Amino acid sequence: MRDIARGAGITDAAIYYHFSSKRDLFEALFEERGITSALSDLENVTITEQPLEETLVGIAVAAQGILQRNKDFMKVLLSEAMSEDPVATEDYRRITERWRNAEARILREFVRRGELPQMDVDVAARQLVVLSVGPFTDELMSGQDHDGQEPSAELLKRVRSGVELFVRGLQASTT
């Protein structure tokens, strides 16, 4: 809990006073930092006539903004999950599962429209999440991250490129 307090910029005592468990604390942070509402928006988004690549790149870029604005919290969550903390691991799994399911729903719609071939959309959705979380985590782990509310231009370039290449690969498999 001490790492969480430090990452959130509050004292240990304040955490223990307000939250009965680490799970309650993480849930409050997901909610307060807009992560839960962003996932709800993604889960309920109306799929328009916007091209597939533009749609998926837009989601990945928006995710980078959310990750960057919550960088300190994400550092704590990721480090706790990598240390096999059961609460952090479960919360990370739960959040990324919601993200993957939303991406899979979007991919299913593009398959239904005939703009993508039949595929395992769950595997493709998981890869799309990895194409967002991976570069963000790489910047954190390599000391290349920066302060500020918005992701770096270099990070956005990497994420855009990765998603664009992935989408083109999916589309090319129709031939």
mmCIF file of the C-alpha atoms, coordinates in Angstrom:
data_MODEL
# 
_entry.id   MODEL 
# 
loop_
_atom_site.group_PDB 
_atom_site.id 
_atom_site.type_symbol 
_atom_site.label_atom_id 
_atom_site.label_alt_id 
_atom_site.label_comp_id 
_atom_site.label_asym_id 
_atom_site.label_entity_id 
_atom_site.label_seq_id 
_atom_site.pdbx_PDB_ins_code 
_atom_site.Cartn_x 
_atom_site.Cartn_y 
_atom_site.Cartn_z 
_atom_site.occupancy 
_atom_site.B_iso_or_equiv 
_atom_site.pdbx_formal_charge 
_atom_site.auth_seq_id 
_atom_site.auth_comp_id 
_atom_site.auth_asym_id 
_atom_site.auth_atom_id 
_atom_site.pdbx_PDB_model_num 
ATOM 1   C CA . MET A 1 1   ? 0.000   0.000   0.000   1.00 0.00 ? 1   MET A CA 1 
ATOM 2   C CA . ARG A 1 2   ? 2.968   2.294   0.634   1.00 0.00 ? 2   ARG A CA 1 
ATOM 3   C CA . ASP A 1 3   ? 3.909   2.232   -3.090  1.00 0.00 ? 3   ASP A CA 1 
ATOM 4   C CA . ILE A 1 4   ? 0.331   3.002   -4.015  1.00 0.00 ? 4   ILE A CA 1 
ATOM 5   C CA . ALA A 1 5   ? 0.247   5.936   -1.605  1.00 0.00 ? 5   ALA A CA 1 
ATOM 6   C CA . ARG A 1 6   ? 3.497   7.291   -3.016  1.00 0.00 ? 6   ARG A CA 1 
ATOM 7   C CA . GLY A 1 7   ? 2.245   6.850   -6.597  1.00 0.00 ? 7   GLY A CA 1 
ATOM 8   C CA . ALA A 1 8   ? -1.022  8.568   -5.744  1.00 0.00 ? 8   ALA A CA 1 
ATOM 9   C CA . GLY A 1 9   ? 0.749   11.377  -3.882  1.00 0.00 ? 9   GLY A CA 1 
ATOM 10  C CA . ILE A 1 10  ? -0.947  10.759  -0.522  1.00 0.00 ? 10  ILE A CA 1 
ATOM 11  C CA . THR A 1 11  ? 0.085   9.390   2.863   1.00 0.00 ? 11  THR A CA 1 
ATOM 12  C CA . ASP A 1 12  ? -0.209  5.759   3.926   1.00 0.00 ? 12  ASP A CA 1 
ATOM 13  C CA . ALA A 1 13  ? -2.491  6.825   6.767   1.00 0.00 ? 13  ALA A CA 1 
ATOM 14  C CA . ALA A 1 14  ? -4.909  8.501   4.365   1.00 0.00 ? 14  ALA A CA 1 
ATOM 15  C CA . ILE A 1 15  ? -5.175  5.313   2.357   1.00 0.00 ? 15  ILE A CA 1 
ATOM 16  C CA . TYR A 1 16  ? -5.827  3.119   5.381   1.00 0.00 ? 16  TYR A CA 1 
ATOM 17  C CA . TYR A 1 17  ? -8.402  5.597   6.682   1.00 0.00 ? 17  TYR A CA 1 
ATOM 18  C CA . HIS A 1 18  ? -10.410 5.777   3.452   1.00 0.00 ? 18  HIS A CA 1 
ATOM 19  C CA . PHE A 1 19  ? -10.021 2.320   1.913   1.00 0.00 ? 19  PHE A CA 1 
ATOM 20  C CA . SER A 1 20  ? -10.588 -1.024  3.577   1.00 0.00 ? 20  SER A CA 1 
ATOM 21  C CA . SER A 1 21  ? -8.572  -2.926  0.976   1.00 0.00 ? 21  SER A CA 1 
ATOM 22  C CA . LYS A 1 22  ? -6.178  -2.575  -1.916  1.00 0.00 ? 22  LYS A CA 1 
ATOM 23  C CA . ARG A 1 23  ? -8.985  -3.667  -4.259  1.00 0.00 ? 23  ARG A CA 1 
ATOM 24  C CA . ASP A 1 24  ? -11.204 -0.807  -3.053  1.00 0.00 ? 24  ASP A CA 1 
ATOM 25  C CA . LEU A 1 25  ? -8.321  1.606   -3.557  1.00 0.00 ? 25  LEU A CA 1 
ATOM 26  C CA . PHE A 1 26  ? -7.549  0.410   -7.089  1.00 0.00 ? 26  PHE A CA 1 
ATOM 27  C CA . GLU A 1 27  ? -11.224 0.530   -8.044  1.00 0.00 ? 27  GLU A CA 1 
ATOM 28  C CA . ALA A 1 28  ? -11.487 4.090   -6.728  1.00 0.00 ? 28  ALA A CA 1 
ATOM 29  C CA . LEU A 1 29  ? -8.368  5.107   -8.671  1.00 0.00 ? 29  LEU A CA 1 
ATOM 30  C CA . PHE A 1 30  ? -9.636  3.511   -11.892 1.00 0.00 ? 30  PHE A CA 1 
ATOM 31  C CA . GLU A 1 31  ? -12.880 5.424   -11.463 1.00 0.00 ? 31  GLU A CA 1 
ATOM 32  C CA . GLU A 1 32  ? -11.416 8.752   -10.318 1.00 0.00 ? 32  GLU A CA 1 
ATOM 33  C CA . ARG A 1 33  ? -8.814  8.842   -13.075 1.00 0.00 ? 33  ARG A CA 1 
ATOM 34  C CA . GLY A 1 34  ? -11.353 8.273   -15.838 1.00 0.00 ? 34  GLY A CA 1 
ATOM 35  C CA . ILE A 1 35  ? -10.211 4.797   -16.827 1.00 0.00 ? 35  ILE A CA 1 
ATOM 36  C CA . THR A 1 36  ? -13.514 3.117   -16.021 1.00 0.00 ? 36  THR A CA 1 
ATOM 37  C CA . SER A 1 37  ? -15.557 5.722   -17.903 1.00 0.00 ? 37  SER A CA 1 
ATOM 38  C CA . ALA A 1 38  ? -13.209 5.565   -20.913 1.00 0.00 ? 38  ALA A CA 1 
ATOM 39  C CA . LEU A 1 39  ? -13.695 1.799   -21.056 1.00 0.00 ? 39  LEU A CA 1 
ATOM 40  C CA . SER A 1 40  ? -17.464 2.228   -20.817 1.00 0.00 ? 40  SER A CA 1 
ATOM 41  C CA . ASP A 1 41  ? -17.339 4.704   -23.687 1.00 0.00 ? 41  ASP A CA 1 
ATOM 42  C CA . LEU A 1 42  ? -15.291 2.273   -25.778 1.00 0.00 ? 42  LEU A CA 1 
ATOM 43  C CA . GLU A 1 43  ? -17.625 -0.602  -24.950 1.00 0.00 ? 43  GLU A CA 1 
ATOM 44  C CA . ASN A 1 44  ? -20.634 1.423   -26.077 1.00 0.00 ? 44  ASN A CA 1 
ATOM 45  C CA . VAL A 1 45  ? -19.171 3.310   -29.025 1.00 0.00 ? 45  VAL A CA 1 
ATOM 46  C CA . THR A 1 46  ? -21.250 3.358   -32.176 1.00 0.00 ? 46  THR A CA 1 
ATOM 47  C CA . ILE A 1 47  ? -19.226 2.020   -35.061 1.00 0.00 ? 47  ILE A CA 1 
ATOM 48  C CA . THR A 1 48  ? -19.481 4.506   -37.903 1.00 0.00 ? 48  THR A CA 1 
ATOM 49  C CA . GLU A 1 49  ? -18.380 4.448   -41.501 1.00 0.00 ? 49  GLU A CA 1 
ATOM 50  C CA . GLN A 1 50  ? -14.903 5.554   -40.431 1.00 0.00 ? 50  GLN A CA 1 
ATOM 51  C CA . PRO A 1 51  ? -12.253 3.279   -41.988 1.00 0.00 ? 51  PRO A CA 1 
ATOM 52  C CA . LEU A 1 52  ? -10.949 0.399   -39.883 1.00 0.00 ? 52  LEU A CA 1 
ATOM 53  C CA . GLU A 1 53  ? -7.369  1.670   -39.692 1.00 0.00 ? 53  GLU A CA 1 
ATOM 54  C CA . GLU A 1 54  ? -8.483  5.146   -38.644 1.00 0.00 ? 54  GLU A CA 1 
ATOM 55  C CA . THR A 1 55  ? -10.811 3.671   -36.011 1.00 0.00 ? 55  THR A CA 1 
ATOM 56  C CA . LEU A 1 56  ? -8.191  1.419   -34.434 1.00 0.00 ? 56  LEU A CA 1 
ATOM 57  C CA . VAL A 1 57  ? -5.401  4.005   -34.576 1.00 0.00 ? 57  VAL A CA 1 
ATOM 58  C CA . GLY A 1 58  ? -7.761  6.501   -32.928 1.00 0.00 ? 58  GLY A CA 1 
ATOM 59  C CA . ILE A 1 59  ? -8.455  4.073   -30.086 1.00 0.00 ? 59  ILE A CA 1 
ATOM 60  C CA . ALA A 1 60  ? -4.735  3.392   -29.589 1.00 0.00 ? 60  ALA A CA 1 
ATOM 61  C CA . VAL A 1 61  ? -3.867  7.109   -29.568 1.00 0.00 ? 61  VAL A CA 1 
ATOM 62  C CA . ALA A 1 62  ? -6.658  7.844   -27.079 1.00 0.00 ? 62  ALA A CA 1 
ATOM 63  C CA . ALA A 1 63  ? -5.365  5.006   -24.894 1.00 0.00 ? 63  ALA A CA 1 
ATOM 64  C CA . GLN A 1 64  ? -1.890  6.578   -24.880 1.00 0.00 ? 64  GLN A CA 1 
ATOM 65  C CA . GLY A 1 65  ? -3.378  9.794   -23.543 1.00 0.00 ? 65  GLY A CA 1 
ATOM 66  C CA . ILE A 1 66  ? -5.145  7.925   -20.751 1.00 0.00 ? 66  ILE A CA 1 
ATOM 67  C CA . LEU A 1 67  ? -2.020  5.941   -19.897 1.00 0.00 ? 67  LEU A CA 1 
ATOM 68  C CA . GLN A 1 68  ? 0.160   9.074   -19.887 1.00 0.00 ? 68  GLN A CA 1 
ATOM 69  C CA . ARG A 1 69  ? -2.238  11.096  -17.727 1.00 0.00 ? 69  ARG A CA 1 
ATOM 70  C CA . ASN A 1 70  ? -2.210  8.202   -15.260 1.00 0.00 ? 70  ASN A CA 1 
ATOM 71  C CA . LYS A 1 71  ? 1.481   7.378   -15.569 1.00 0.00 ? 71  LYS A CA 1 
ATOM 72  C CA . ASP A 1 72  ? 2.236   7.247   -11.833 1.00 0.00 ? 72  ASP A CA 1 
ATOM 73  C CA . PHE A 1 73  ? -0.776  5.045   -11.140 1.00 0.00 ? 73  PHE A CA 1 
ATOM 74  C CA . MET A 1 74  ? 0.119   2.809   -14.093 1.00 0.00 ? 74  MET A CA 1 
ATOM 75  C CA . LYS A 1 75  ? 3.680   2.419   -12.771 1.00 0.00 ? 75  LYS A CA 1 
ATOM 76  C CA . VAL A 1 76  ? 2.295   1.208   -9.456  1.00 0.00 ? 76  VAL A CA 1 
ATOM 77  C CA . LEU A 1 77  ? -0.293  -1.091  -11.046 1.00 0.00 ? 77  LEU A CA 1 
ATOM 78  C CA . LEU A 1 78  ? 2.204   -2.615  -13.489 1.00 0.00 ? 78  LEU A CA 1 
ATOM 79  C CA . SER A 1 79  ? 4.934   -3.099  -10.884 1.00 0.00 ? 79  SER A CA 1 
ATOM 80  C CA . GLU A 1 80  ? 2.483   -4.631  -8.398  1.00 0.00 ? 80  GLU A CA 1 
ATOM 81  C CA . ALA A 1 81  ? 1.090   -6.943  -11.093 1.00 0.00 ? 81  ALA A CA 1 
ATOM 82  C CA . MET A 1 82  ? 4.595   -7.955  -12.214 1.00 0.00 ? 82  MET A CA 1 
ATOM 83  C CA . SER A 1 83  ? 5.388   -8.729  -8.570  1.00 0.00 ? 83  SER A CA 1 
ATOM 84  C CA . GLU A 1 84  ? 2.455   -11.136 -8.731  1.00 0.00 ? 84  GLU A CA 1 
ATOM 85  C CA . ASP A 1 85  ? 0.298   -9.195  -6.309  1.00 0.00 ? 85  ASP A CA 1 
ATOM 86  C CA . PRO A 1 86  ? -3.053  -10.979 -6.704  1.00 0.00 ? 86  PRO A CA 1 
ATOM 87  C CA . VAL A 1 87  ? -5.186  -7.835  -6.448  1.00 0.00 ? 87  VAL A CA 1 
ATOM 88  C CA . ALA A 1 88  ? -3.136  -5.848  -8.965  1.00 0.00 ? 88  ALA A CA 1 
ATOM 89  C CA . THR A 1 89  ? -2.923  -8.840  -11.297 1.00 0.00 ? 89  THR A CA 1 
ATOM 90  C CA . GLU A 1 90  ? -6.683  -9.360  -11.187 1.00 0.00 ? 90  GLU A CA 1 
ATOM 91  C CA . ASP A 1 91  ? -7.412  -5.651  -11.677 1.00 0.00 ? 91  ASP A CA 1 
ATOM 92  C CA . TYR A 1 92  ? -5.005  -5.418  -14.619 1.00 0.00 ? 92  TYR A CA 1 
ATOM 93  C CA . ARG A 1 93  ? -6.595  -8.527  -16.148 1.00 0.00 ? 93  ARG A CA 1 
ATOM 94  C CA . ARG A 1 94  ? -10.100 -7.167  -15.581 1.00 0.00 ? 94  ARG A CA 1 
ATOM 95  C CA . ILE A 1 95  ? -9.352  -3.762  -17.136 1.00 0.00 ? 95  ILE A CA 1 
ATOM 96  C CA . THR A 1 96  ? -7.483  -5.164  -20.140 1.00 0.00 ? 96  THR A CA 1 
ATOM 97  C CA . GLU A 1 97  ? -10.187 -7.789  -20.634 1.00 0.00 ? 97  GLU A CA 1 
ATOM 98  C CA . ARG A 1 98  ? -12.813 -5.063  -20.916 1.00 0.00 ? 98  ARG A CA 1 
ATOM 99  C CA . TRP A 1 99  ? -10.552 -3.249  -23.396 1.00 0.00 ? 99  TRP A CA 1 
ATOM 100 C CA . ARG A 1 100 ? -9.986  -6.426  -25.431 1.00 0.00 ? 100 ARG A CA 1 
ATOM 101 C CA . ASN A 1 101 ? -13.701 -7.240  -25.476 1.00 0.00 ? 101 ASN A CA 1 
ATOM 102 C CA . ALA A 1 102 ? -14.508 -3.750  -26.758 1.00 0.00 ? 102 ALA A CA 1 
ATOM 103 C CA . GLU A 1 103 ? -11.849 -4.046  -29.473 1.00 0.00 ? 103 GLU A CA 1 
ATOM 104 C CA . ALA A 1 104 ? -13.188 -7.508  -30.400 1.00 0.00 ? 104 ALA A CA 1 
ATOM 105 C CA . ARG A 1 105 ? -16.712 -6.113  -30.777 1.00 0.00 ? 105 ARG A CA 1 
ATOM 106 C CA . ILE A 1 106 ? -15.402 -3.478  -33.183 1.00 0.00 ? 106 ILE A CA 1 
ATOM 107 C CA . LEU A 1 107 ? -13.424 -6.064  -35.156 1.00 0.00 ? 107 LEU A CA 1 
ATOM 108 C CA . ARG A 1 108 ? -16.507 -8.311  -35.379 1.00 0.00 ? 108 ARG A CA 1 
ATOM 109 C CA . GLU A 1 109 ? -18.431 -5.446  -36.948 1.00 0.00 ? 109 GLU A CA 1 
ATOM 110 C CA . PHE A 1 110 ? -15.737 -4.946  -39.591 1.00 0.00 ? 110 PHE A CA 1 
ATOM 111 C CA . VAL A 1 111 ? -15.742 -8.702  -40.281 1.00 0.00 ? 111 VAL A CA 1 
ATOM 112 C CA . ARG A 1 112 ? -19.542 -8.592  -40.583 1.00 0.00 ? 112 ARG A CA 1 
ATOM 113 C CA . ARG A 1 113 ? -19.246 -5.739  -43.096 1.00 0.00 ? 113 ARG A CA 1 
ATOM 114 C CA . GLY A 1 114 ? -16.774 -7.761  -45.139 1.00 0.00 ? 114 GLY A CA 1 
ATOM 115 C CA . GLU A 1 115 ? -13.954 -5.269  -44.521 1.00 0.00 ? 115 GLU A CA 1 
ATOM 116 C CA . LEU A 1 116 ? -11.948 -7.923  -42.683 1.00 0.00 ? 116 LEU A CA 1 
ATOM 117 C CA . PRO A 1 117 ? -11.694 -11.662 -43.299 1.00 0.00 ? 117 PRO A CA 1 
ATOM 118 C CA . GLN A 1 118 ? -13.033 -14.231 -40.854 1.00 0.00 ? 118 GLN A CA 1 
ATOM 119 C CA . MET A 1 119 ? -10.537 -14.416 -38.001 1.00 0.00 ? 119 MET A CA 1 
ATOM 120 C CA . ASP A 1 120 ? -10.157 -15.009 -34.314 1.00 0.00 ? 120 ASP A CA 1 
ATOM 121 C CA . VAL A 1 121 ? -11.138 -11.483 -33.273 1.00 0.00 ? 121 VAL A CA 1 
ATOM 122 C CA . ASP A 1 122 ? -10.252 -12.197 -29.646 1.00 0.00 ? 122 ASP A CA 1 
ATOM 123 C CA . VAL A 1 123 ? -6.621  -12.868 -30.580 1.00 0.00 ? 123 VAL A CA 1 
ATOM 124 C CA . ALA A 1 124 ? -6.525  -9.780  -32.820 1.00 0.00 ? 124 ALA A CA 1 
ATOM 125 C CA . ALA A 1 125 ? -8.093  -7.653  -30.062 1.00 0.00 ? 125 ALA A CA 1 
ATOM 126 C CA . ARG A 1 126 ? -5.516  -8.855  -27.555 1.00 0.00 ? 126 ARG A CA 1 
ATOM 127 C CA . GLN A 1 127 ? -2.748  -7.874  -29.962 1.00 0.00 ? 127 GLN A CA 1 
ATOM 128 C CA . LEU A 1 128 ? -4.263  -4.401  -30.380 1.00 0.00 ? 128 LEU A CA 1 
ATOM 129 C CA . VAL A 1 129 ? -4.162  -3.890  -26.607 1.00 0.00 ? 129 VAL A CA 1 
ATOM 130 C CA . VAL A 1 130 ? -0.548  -5.092  -26.519 1.00 0.00 ? 130 VAL A CA 1 
ATOM 131 C CA . LEU A 1 131 ? 0.294   -2.630  -29.314 1.00 0.00 ? 131 LEU A CA 1 
ATOM 132 C CA . SER A 1 132 ? -0.842  0.138   -26.954 1.00 0.00 ? 132 SER A CA 1 
ATOM 133 C CA . VAL A 1 133 ? 0.390   -1.083  -23.577 1.00 0.00 ? 133 VAL A CA 1 
ATOM 134 C CA . GLY A 1 134 ? 3.709   -2.421  -24.898 1.00 0.00 ? 134 GLY A CA 1 
ATOM 135 C CA . PRO A 1 135 ? 5.218   0.827   -26.206 1.00 0.00 ? 135 PRO A CA 1 
ATOM 136 C CA . PHE A 1 136 ? 3.991   2.730   -23.128 1.00 0.00 ? 136 PHE A CA 1 
ATOM 137 C CA . THR A 1 137 ? 5.585   0.167   -20.814 1.00 0.00 ? 137 THR A CA 1 
ATOM 138 C CA . ASP A 1 138 ? 8.754   0.119   -22.926 1.00 0.00 ? 138 ASP A CA 1 
ATOM 139 C CA . GLU A 1 139 ? 9.128   3.877   -22.462 1.00 0.00 ? 139 GLU A CA 1 
ATOM 140 C CA . LEU A 1 140 ? 8.661   3.515   -18.706 1.00 0.00 ? 140 LEU A CA 1 
ATOM 141 C CA . MET A 1 141 ? 11.095  0.620   -18.400 1.00 0.00 ? 141 MET A CA 1 
ATOM 142 C CA . SER A 1 142 ? 13.783  2.202   -20.587 1.00 0.00 ? 142 SER A CA 1 
ATOM 143 C CA . GLY A 1 143 ? 13.659  5.596   -18.874 1.00 0.00 ? 143 GLY A CA 1 
ATOM 144 C CA . GLN A 1 144 ? 12.418  7.269   -22.059 1.00 0.00 ? 144 GLN A CA 1 
ATOM 145 C CA . ASP A 1 145 ? 9.107   8.429   -20.569 1.00 0.00 ? 145 ASP A CA 1 
ATOM 146 C CA . HIS A 1 146 ? 8.473   12.099  -20.037 1.00 0.00 ? 146 HIS A CA 1 
ATOM 147 C CA . ASP A 1 147 ? 6.435   14.257  -17.717 1.00 0.00 ? 147 ASP A CA 1 
ATOM 148 C CA . GLY A 1 148 ? 3.280   15.950  -18.851 1.00 0.00 ? 148 GLY A CA 1 
ATOM 149 C CA . GLN A 1 149 ? -0.303  15.094  -19.580 1.00 0.00 ? 149 GLN A CA 1 
ATOM 150 C CA . GLU A 1 150 ? 0.132   14.031  -23.194 1.00 0.00 ? 150 GLU A CA 1 
ATOM 151 C CA . PRO A 1 151 ? 2.225   11.218  -24.659 1.00 0.00 ? 151 PRO A CA 1 
ATOM 152 C CA . SER A 1 152 ? 5.378   12.097  -26.552 1.00 0.00 ? 152 SER A CA 1 
ATOM 153 C CA . ALA A 1 153 ? 5.254   12.505  -30.316 1.00 0.00 ? 153 ALA A CA 1 
ATOM 154 C CA . GLU A 1 154 ? 7.730   9.624   -30.628 1.00 0.00 ? 154 GLU A CA 1 
ATOM 155 C CA . LEU A 1 155 ? 5.522   7.292   -28.589 1.00 0.00 ? 155 LEU A CA 1 
ATOM 156 C CA . LEU A 1 156 ? 2.466   8.210   -30.656 1.00 0.00 ? 156 LEU A CA 1 
ATOM 157 C CA . LYS A 1 157 ? 4.444   7.613   -33.841 1.00 0.00 ? 157 LYS A CA 1 
ATOM 158 C CA . ARG A 1 158 ? 5.452   4.137   -32.625 1.00 0.00 ? 158 ARG A CA 1 
ATOM 159 C CA . VAL A 1 159 ? 1.903   3.250   -31.618 1.00 0.00 ? 159 VAL A CA 1 
ATOM 160 C CA . ARG A 1 160 ? 0.355   4.562   -34.837 1.00 0.00 ? 160 ARG A CA 1 
ATOM 161 C CA . SER A 1 161 ? 2.899   2.686   -36.928 1.00 0.00 ? 161 SER A CA 1 
ATOM 162 C CA . GLY A 1 162 ? 2.386   -0.561  -35.031 1.00 0.00 ? 162 GLY A CA 1 
ATOM 163 C CA . VAL A 1 163 ? -1.402  -0.444  -35.305 1.00 0.00 ? 163 VAL A CA 1 
ATOM 164 C CA . GLU A 1 164 ? -1.313  0.613   -38.972 1.00 0.00 ? 164 GLU A CA 1 
ATOM 165 C CA . LEU A 1 165 ? 1.013   -2.263  -39.881 1.00 0.00 ? 165 LEU A CA 1 
ATOM 166 C CA . PHE A 1 166 ? -1.091  -4.721  -37.893 1.00 0.00 ? 166 PHE A CA 1 
ATOM 167 C CA . VAL A 1 167 ? -4.331  -3.597  -39.557 1.00 0.00 ? 167 VAL A CA 1 
ATOM 168 C CA . ARG A 1 168 ? -2.761  -3.775  -43.012 1.00 0.00 ? 168 ARG A CA 1 
ATOM 169 C CA . GLY A 1 169 ? -1.633  -7.313  -42.221 1.00 0.00 ? 169 GLY A CA 1 
ATOM 170 C CA . LEU A 1 170 ? -5.167  -8.271  -41.201 1.00 0.00 ? 170 LEU A CA 1 
ATOM 171 C CA . GLN A 1 171 ? -6.583  -6.719  -44.355 1.00 0.00 ? 171 GLN A CA 1 
ATOM 172 C CA . ALA A 1 172 ? -3.950  -8.342  -46.583 1.00 0.00 ? 172 ALA A CA 1 
ATOM 173 C CA . SER A 1 173 ? -4.953  -11.754 -45.332 1.00 0.00 ? 173 SER A CA 1 
ATOM 174 C CA . THR A 1 174 ? -8.223  -11.374 -47.284 1.00 0.00 ? 174 THR A CA 1 
ATOM 175 C CA . THR A 1 175 ? -6.440  -12.174 -50.523 1.00 0.00 ? 175 THR A CA 1 
# 
